[in-house]
Amino acid sequence: MSKYSLGWAWASCVLLGLNVSAGAAGKPAKPAATRVPGLEQVQSITLANGMKVIVWPDRDIPNIALYNWVHVGSRNEVPGITGLAHFFEHMMFNGTSKRPPGEFDRQMEAQGGSNNASTSDNVTIYQDWIPRTALDLVFDLESDRLANLSFDPKVVESERGVVYSERRLRTEDSNEGFLAEQVQATAFVAHPYQIPTVGWPADIQGWTIEDLQTFFKTNYAPNNCTLVLVGDVSAEEAFALAKKYLEPIPRQAPPPKVRTTEPEQLGEKRVLVERNAQTPLLYIAYKSPAANDPEGPAINLLMSILAGGDSSRLHRLLVEEKKIAIDVGASFQEGFDPGLSWLLLTLPEGANPAEAEKTLDGALDLVVAQGVTEAELTRAKNQYASSFWKQLATIDGKAELLGSFEVYEGDYRKLFDSPAVYEKVTREDVQKAAALVFQKNHRTVGLLQSPPEAPATPAAATREAKP
């Protein structure tokens, strides 16, 4: 149930040859511009039913990663049916009119394959990792669950319980999950980003079979999916299998567009959650641009400078120097629409949240006023580059990156240009991004702490006073 921000953030950052060392003349070495190799190997088609298929052959090992990106998340839900996008992440493994529940996993594992799935505010992703000998089978399995998904009432009720348990585990019984849900629901007043991806409790209990069938038919249409294959397969072979198994599935009317635009926030919002907590939590969420905004790379680097590792600016200030936090995190939550940038502080037992917030605000004001250092920017670029190239070294990482850029940026080719994009980010760009994001009237401050102890009653006080 991730917001997908982390994966995409790493997907967006690319740089090699940074000026991490001085040149022979004592001047910083000029970064070497680089471009991701392999674009000429990638081919794509759009099937007659509207499904886009993208293939990147990689013959290093006889395996294939197949990602089906379904363009539906909690962003596409409305009150009363929240959590359905996540629910189908479960149901898609629970049988069709041709195969009983569990058969998808059983057949895939029998061939040496494995799979997983995830849901976010924006998309649902189904991932298969298979030996190339199982390629025909995986196309059969994927087309079957798209065309013939079963809605057996007993299975639906069983999975309803599983999803409800997942909500209790990740939200009800988690201080971090509970506060994040409350802050996000408060930050948005109109846009469906206010909806938790796992769904509200009453909605999970109230879905009907008709709700499920309507949601599935609307959103699980082939023309609402992007299929990505990377590995030991040619484009011609993959396209032939896609036409054989997936093209016969009829297209549907396009899902309704999300037309709601969040109105401008005109003042700071605050959320106080009182529940048992040994360590208070202070989460601050600032309104931020969408994933495809030109400011995105600078914001990603800004977040890394602030809280990316033990040598980051906020960790050194709040955890090591001031000792008013025991952990600091930050993320740019990118999506199809403008979202949030988060700063996440875990405070020590007995901490003063107001002092922590004041110190944090001072640090952010300093970034807005004076920017960051060249060393900090170089470190952040190196962090992103290291993570990106590590991800690109596997067929799984390539499939995720290719799909990310296609779905969130609108064109997978942007992946291959991203090194140059990040290389061009300057200190001035980062300072400008800080001024754009860190506006107090556009933020929601959330505090979770234990409730204050109830004062002793007069009678109790009297009894305690007696010798």
XYZ file of C-alpha atoms in Angstrom:
467
model
C 0.000 0.000 0.000
C 2.837 2.328 -0.578
C 2.239 5.830 -2.000
C 4.671 4.730 -4.666
C 6.673 7.820 -3.897
C 9.808 5.973 -2.867
C 10.014 3.693 -5.858
C 9.287 6.456 -8.286
C 11.593 8.867 -6.552
C 14.471 6.494 -6.965
C 13.296 5.822 -10.479
C 13.573 9.482 -11.326
C 17.067 10.093 -10.125
C 19.916 9.434 -12.418
C 23.413 10.743 -12.552
C 26.835 9.436 -13.283
C 30.234 11.003 -13.288
C 29.460 13.597 -10.671
C 32.103 15.951 -9.396
C 32.896 13.951 -6.320
C 36.603 14.502 -6.687
C 38.800 17.416 -7.687
C 40.327 17.544 -11.141
C 44.021 17.730 -11.891
C 43.975 21.538 -11.837
C 42.301 21.572 -8.425
C 38.916 22.468 -9.865
C 35.886 20.232 -9.396
C 35.696 17.630 -12.127
C 32.933 18.372 -14.606
C 30.169 15.805 -14.385
C 30.165 13.441 -17.319
C 26.843 13.601 -19.107
C 25.427 10.149 -19.572
C 22.412 8.533 -21.021
C 20.847 5.227 -20.120
C 21.766 2.720 -22.846
C 19.188 0.461 -24.472
C 16.493 2.737 -25.842
C 16.937 1.336 -29.334
C 16.085 -2.133 -28.004
C 12.733 -1.127 -26.521
C 9.640 -1.555 -28.668
C 5.972 -0.962 -27.947
C 2.606 -1.527 -29.545
C -0.975 -0.730 -28.648
C -3.321 -3.688 -29.109
C -6.626 -3.268 -30.896
C -8.386 -3.237 -27.510
C -6.244 -0.327 -26.281
C -3.728 -2.160 -24.049
C -0.179 -0.844 -24.454
C 2.619 -3.437 -24.436
C 6.262 -2.418 -23.943
C 9.159 -4.875 -24.326
C 12.840 -4.451 -23.406
C 14.851 -7.571 -24.385
C 17.643 -8.433 -21.940
C 19.303 -11.794 -22.604
C 21.726 -11.908 -19.657
C 19.689 -14.565 -17.879
C 16.851 -16.847 -19.128
C 14.230 -15.078 -17.001
C 11.516 -12.485 -17.643
C 9.884 -9.821 -15.478
C 6.309 -9.003 -16.456
C 4.534 -5.993 -14.910
C 0.888 -5.194 -15.533
C 0.186 -1.591 -14.522
C -3.532 -1.102 -13.949
C -4.305 2.600 -13.879
C -6.476 2.493 -10.760
C -5.801 3.345 -7.126
C -7.648 4.870 -4.187
C -7.643 8.117 -6.198
C -10.391 6.530 -8.322
C -12.703 5.736 -5.402
C -15.575 7.625 -3.793
C -17.081 7.500 -0.283
C -18.806 4.183 0.349
C -16.517 2.048 -1.797
C -13.100 3.085 -0.487
C -10.474 0.343 -0.420
C -11.742 -1.461 -3.525
C -8.589 -0.865 -5.565
C -6.585 -2.541 -2.807
C -9.204 -5.303 -2.443
C -8.698 -6.360 -6.060
C -4.993 -6.712 -5.388
C -6.174 -9.698 -3.299
C -9.057 -10.906 -5.468
C -6.954 -11.194 -8.618
C -5.312 -14.266 -7.081
C -8.570 -15.880 -5.984
C -9.903 -17.755 -8.951
C -11.630 -17.352 -12.282
C -14.396 -19.173 -14.100
C -11.641 -21.455 -15.465
C -9.352 -21.805 -12.462
C -10.133 -22.269 -8.712
C -8.706 -19.979 -6.002
C -4.964 -20.454 -5.586
C -4.490 -22.000 -9.019
C -2.749 -18.874 -10.359
C 0.009 -19.215 -7.769
C 0.141 -23.002 -8.010
C 0.655 -23.128 -11.777
C 3.183 -20.311 -11.754
C 5.220 -21.780 -8.909
C 5.154 -25.200 -10.584
C 7.023 -23.601 -13.470
C 9.541 -21.894 -11.186
C 7.911 -18.471 -11.229
C 6.762 -16.118 -8.488
C 4.590 -13.018 -8.243
C 3.463 -10.099 -6.133
C 1.216 -7.040 -6.330
C 0.883 -3.585 -4.779
C -1.642 -0.771 -4.637
C -1.167 2.956 -4.141
C -3.207 6.132 -4.402
C -2.636 6.075 -8.150
C -2.057 2.583 -9.563
C -2.232 -1.159 -8.919
C 0.746 -3.185 -10.146
C 0.891 -6.952 -10.757
C 4.395 -8.412 -11.005
C 5.420 -11.823 -12.351
C 8.971 -13.198 -12.366
C 9.281 -16.290 -14.530
C 11.743 -18.470 -16.440
C 11.323 -17.886 -20.165
C 9.910 -21.411 -20.519
C 6.804 -20.211 -18.633
C 6.108 -17.219 -20.876
C 3.147 -18.760 -22.678
C 1.654 -19.843 -19.343
C 1.939 -16.412 -17.744
C 0.137 -14.774 -20.677
C -2.611 -17.377 -20.299
C -2.865 -16.728 -16.550
C -2.882 -12.933 -16.887
C -5.478 -12.908 -19.653
C -7.673 -15.358 -17.718
C -7.909 -13.211 -14.591
C -8.557 -10.077 -16.619
C -11.322 -11.728 -18.656
C -12.862 -14.254 -16.270
C -12.338 -13.142 -12.641
C -14.650 -14.958 -10.234
C -16.801 -13.184 -7.645
C -17.671 -16.184 -5.453
C -19.454 -14.722 -2.381
C -17.595 -17.070 -0.008
C -14.233 -15.981 -1.383
C -15.255 -12.326 -1.264
C -16.206 -12.613 2.406
C -12.994 -14.451 3.216
C -10.865 -11.774 1.546
C -12.924 -9.011 3.151
C -11.741 -10.390 6.484
C -8.151 -10.564 5.281
C -8.230 -6.941 4.119
C -9.827 -5.802 7.364
C -7.093 -7.575 9.312
C -4.496 -5.854 7.159
C -6.053 -2.493 8.000
C -5.917 -3.283 11.722
C -2.278 -4.346 11.468
C -0.981 -1.440 9.383
C -3.227 1.375 10.603
C -5.306 0.690 13.700
C -2.434 -0.959 15.601
C 0.306 1.258 14.162
C 0.916 4.749 15.517
C 2.859 5.639 12.350
C 0.123 4.393 10.020
C -2.662 5.935 12.054
C -1.095 9.411 12.206
C -0.177 9.380 8.494
C -3.759 8.448 7.596
C -5.171 11.240 9.760
C -2.787 13.859 8.356
C -3.451 12.908 4.740
C -7.222 12.839 5.263
C -6.990 16.319 6.790
C -4.659 17.788 4.184
C -7.177 17.270 1.354
C -10.730 18.568 1.555
C -11.896 17.775 -1.992
C -9.412 15.582 -3.845
C -9.696 11.789 -3.378
C -6.100 11.657 -2.161
C -7.830 12.099 1.217
C -8.971 8.436 0.909
C -6.705 5.831 2.566
C -5.651 3.191 0.061
C -6.628 0.374 2.429
C -10.114 1.930 2.768
C -12.198 3.208 5.680
C -13.448 0.505 8.107
C -17.178 0.954 7.425
C -16.627 0.822 3.673
C -14.620 -2.418 3.897
C -17.506 -3.935 5.837
C -20.125 -2.633 3.430
C -18.994 -3.462 -0.133
C -21.520 -5.464 -2.149
C -20.861 -7.943 -4.939
C -22.399 -5.412 -7.324
C -19.916 -2.751 -6.123
C -17.061 -5.123 -6.897
C -18.336 -6.115 -10.321
C -18.910 -2.511 -11.372
C -15.497 -1.386 -10.116
C -13.747 -4.279 -11.838
C -15.479 -3.815 -15.201
C -14.811 -0.078 -15.130
C -11.154 -0.149 -14.186
C -9.774 -3.540 -15.194
C -10.354 -2.954 -18.890
C -7.408 -3.715 -21.216
C -7.438 -0.115 -22.378
C -6.721 0.891 -18.760
C -3.617 -1.314 -18.470
C 0.034 -1.014 -19.487
C 1.977 -4.273 -19.840
C 5.776 -4.225 -19.513
C 8.111 -7.162 -20.210
C 11.859 -7.151 -19.643
C 14.148 -10.147 -20.067
C 14.838 -13.086 -22.328
C 12.136 -12.360 -24.886
C 11.995 -10.608 -28.233
C 9.480 -7.901 -28.948
C 8.032 -9.989 -31.762
C 7.484 -12.986 -29.479
C 5.888 -10.894 -26.730
C 3.642 -9.005 -29.147
C 2.454 -12.287 -30.737
C 1.514 -13.697 -27.318
C -0.184 -10.441 -26.330
C -2.278 -10.549 -29.498
C -3.130 -14.222 -28.904
C -4.128 -13.979 -25.238
C -4.928 -10.351 -24.401
C -6.202 -8.706 -27.563
C -9.450 -10.758 -27.629
C -10.499 -9.164 -24.306
C -12.883 -6.373 -25.335
C -12.101 -2.788 -24.469
C -14.464 -0.930 -22.143
C -15.585 2.672 -21.946
C -12.712 4.662 -20.405
C -13.017 5.042 -16.609
C -14.317 8.423 -15.455
C -11.517 10.953 -15.154
C -10.660 12.370 -11.760
C -11.766 15.936 -12.337
C -11.558 17.266 -8.792
C -8.864 19.841 -8.226
C -7.897 20.454 -4.620
C -8.700 24.107 -3.764
C -5.817 26.234 -2.536
C -5.103 25.792 1.152
C -5.309 29.172 2.885
C -3.869 28.357 6.272
C -2.059 25.782 8.354
C -4.046 22.776 9.585
C -3.318 20.785 12.722
C -4.153 17.256 13.794
C -3.757 15.952 17.334
C -4.029 12.228 17.983
C -3.974 11.075 21.597
C -3.263 7.375 22.069
C -0.709 5.373 23.980
C 2.707 6.147 22.551
C 6.076 5.717 24.185
C 7.612 7.926 21.523
C 5.610 10.927 20.192
C 5.406 11.400 16.437
C 5.489 14.725 14.583
C 4.499 14.509 10.898
C 4.301 17.588 8.678
C 2.841 17.338 5.149
C 3.274 20.192 2.656
C 1.212 20.512 -0.538
C 3.489 19.660 -3.468
C 3.409 19.294 -7.270
C 2.431 16.209 -9.279
C 4.962 13.558 -10.336
C 5.485 14.982 -13.815
C 6.151 18.536 -12.617
C 9.475 20.018 -13.784
C 10.302 20.820 -10.140
C 10.202 17.096 -9.267
C 13.924 16.319 -9.553
C 14.873 19.334 -7.406
C 12.300 18.368 -4.771
C 13.592 14.796 -4.693
C 17.139 16.030 -4.172
C 15.954 18.498 -1.528
C 14.337 15.687 0.464
C 17.482 13.624 0.225
C 19.611 16.542 1.436
C 17.297 17.039 4.411
C 16.798 13.462 5.587
C 18.569 10.980 3.325
C 20.754 9.075 5.753
C 22.745 9.804 8.897
C 24.796 12.568 7.269
C 21.721 14.480 6.110
C 21.114 17.979 7.385
C 18.119 17.244 9.619
C 19.550 14.039 11.063
C 22.728 15.834 12.106
C 20.788 18.770 13.598
C 17.798 17.105 15.252
C 19.146 13.670 16.170
C 22.873 14.156 16.760
C 23.298 17.795 17.814
C 20.034 18.819 19.513
C 18.950 15.279 20.458
C 15.292 16.259 20.144
C 14.437 13.482 17.674
C 15.463 9.849 17.458
C 14.618 9.442 13.783
C 13.988 11.751 10.822
C 12.498 10.943 7.421
C 11.308 12.800 4.346
C 9.602 11.915 1.089
C 8.077 13.511 -1.970
C 4.779 11.675 -2.512
C 4.449 11.833 -6.259
C 1.246 11.005 -8.080
C -0.855 11.919 -11.080
C -2.145 15.007 -9.273
C -0.513 17.465 -6.853
C 0.159 15.666 -3.570
C 2.290 16.011 -0.446
C 5.881 16.240 0.692
C 6.383 14.723 4.141
C 8.756 15.372 7.006
C 8.540 12.619 9.629
C 10.006 13.002 13.120
C 10.051 10.344 15.830
C 10.652 12.074 19.162
C 12.205 10.603 22.301
C 10.097 9.714 25.314
C 9.183 12.858 27.250
C 10.139 15.150 24.374
C 8.743 18.617 23.900
C 7.014 18.521 20.464
C 6.757 22.309 20.305
C 10.528 22.632 20.704
C 11.119 20.015 18.010
C 8.743 21.754 15.621
C 10.350 25.148 16.268
C 13.817 23.768 15.591
C 12.626 22.005 12.437
C 10.954 25.183 11.189
C 14.171 27.094 11.754
C 16.112 24.565 9.701
C 13.614 24.747 6.842
C 13.586 28.546 6.927
C 17.368 28.461 6.615
C 17.164 26.291 3.486
C 14.631 28.651 1.941
C 16.740 31.713 2.784
C 20.245 30.421 2.085
C 19.848 27.248 0.039
C 22.092 24.203 0.339
C 25.795 23.653 -0.109
C 27.452 22.210 -3.197
C 28.649 19.273 -1.115
C 25.118 18.516 0.021
C 23.807 18.653 -3.540
C 26.578 16.393 -4.818
C 25.924 13.890 -2.051
C 22.209 13.822 -2.868
C 22.876 13.320 -6.566
C 25.266 10.497 -5.778
C 22.681 8.829 -3.549
C 20.091 8.945 -6.296
C 22.485 7.811 -8.992
C 23.699 4.889 -6.916
C 20.186 3.680 -6.226
C 19.023 4.167 -9.800
C 21.842 2.264 -11.456
C 21.548 -0.505 -8.912
C 17.882 -0.854 -9.807
C 18.628 -0.727 -13.517
C 21.023 -3.666 -13.180
C 18.166 -6.194 -12.896
C 15.319 -7.110 -15.228
C 12.925 -6.498 -12.339
C 14.289 -3.003 -11.791
C 14.130 -2.231 -15.497
C 10.491 -3.341 -15.682
C 9.582 -1.129 -12.739
C 11.442 1.894 -14.107
C 10.099 1.491 -17.630
C 6.535 1.269 -16.361
C 7.027 4.148 -13.916
C 8.115 6.577 -16.586
C 5.440 5.418 -19.019
C 2.603 5.675 -16.497
C 3.644 8.677 -14.404
C 5.605 10.702 -16.969
C 3.578 9.675 -20.008
C 6.521 8.264 -21.995
C 8.958 5.475 -21.116
C 11.625 7.195 -23.236
C 12.067 9.797 -20.487
C 13.813 7.133 -18.412
C 16.725 7.247 -20.846
C 17.067 11.036 -20.553
C 16.747 11.282 -16.804
C 20.527 11.370 -16.101
C 20.773 14.664 -17.926
C 17.713 16.004 -16.126
C 19.223 15.356 -12.705
C 22.647 16.512 -13.741
C 21.238 19.926 -14.558
C 19.733 20.518 -11.110
C 21.557 23.396 -9.404
C 21.704 24.747 -5.880
C 19.430 27.552 -7.029
C 16.906 24.977 -8.271
C 16.916 23.254 -4.880
C 16.477 26.557 -3.037
C 13.606 27.458 -5.352
C 12.005 24.052 -4.684
C 12.340 24.629 -0.928
C 10.566 27.986 -1.236
C 7.836 26.342 -3.309
C 7.198 23.460 -0.905
C 7.853 24.806 2.584
C 4.966 27.256 2.859
C 3.389 27.142 6.319
C -0.051 28.095 5.033
C 0.034 25.038 2.768
C 0.925 22.465 5.383
C -0.777 20.061 7.784
C 0.958 19.389 11.093
C 0.165 16.114 12.824
C 1.146 15.211 16.388
C 0.574 11.853 18.023
C 1.272 11.532 21.730
C -0.088 9.882 24.835
C -3.058 11.632 26.432
C -2.268 13.739 29.491
C -2.713 11.968 32.783
C -6.079 12.674 34.357
C -5.781 14.991 37.394
C -6.404 13.366 40.707
C -9.908 13.892 42.124
C -10.207 15.922 45.376
C -11.222 12.801 47.253
C -8.292 10.862 45.929
C -5.955 13.749 46.719
C -7.298 13.896 50.243
C -6.806 10.184 50.770
C -3.246 10.391 49.449
C -2.525 13.313 51.827
C -3.411 11.345 54.943
C -0.499 9.769 56.840
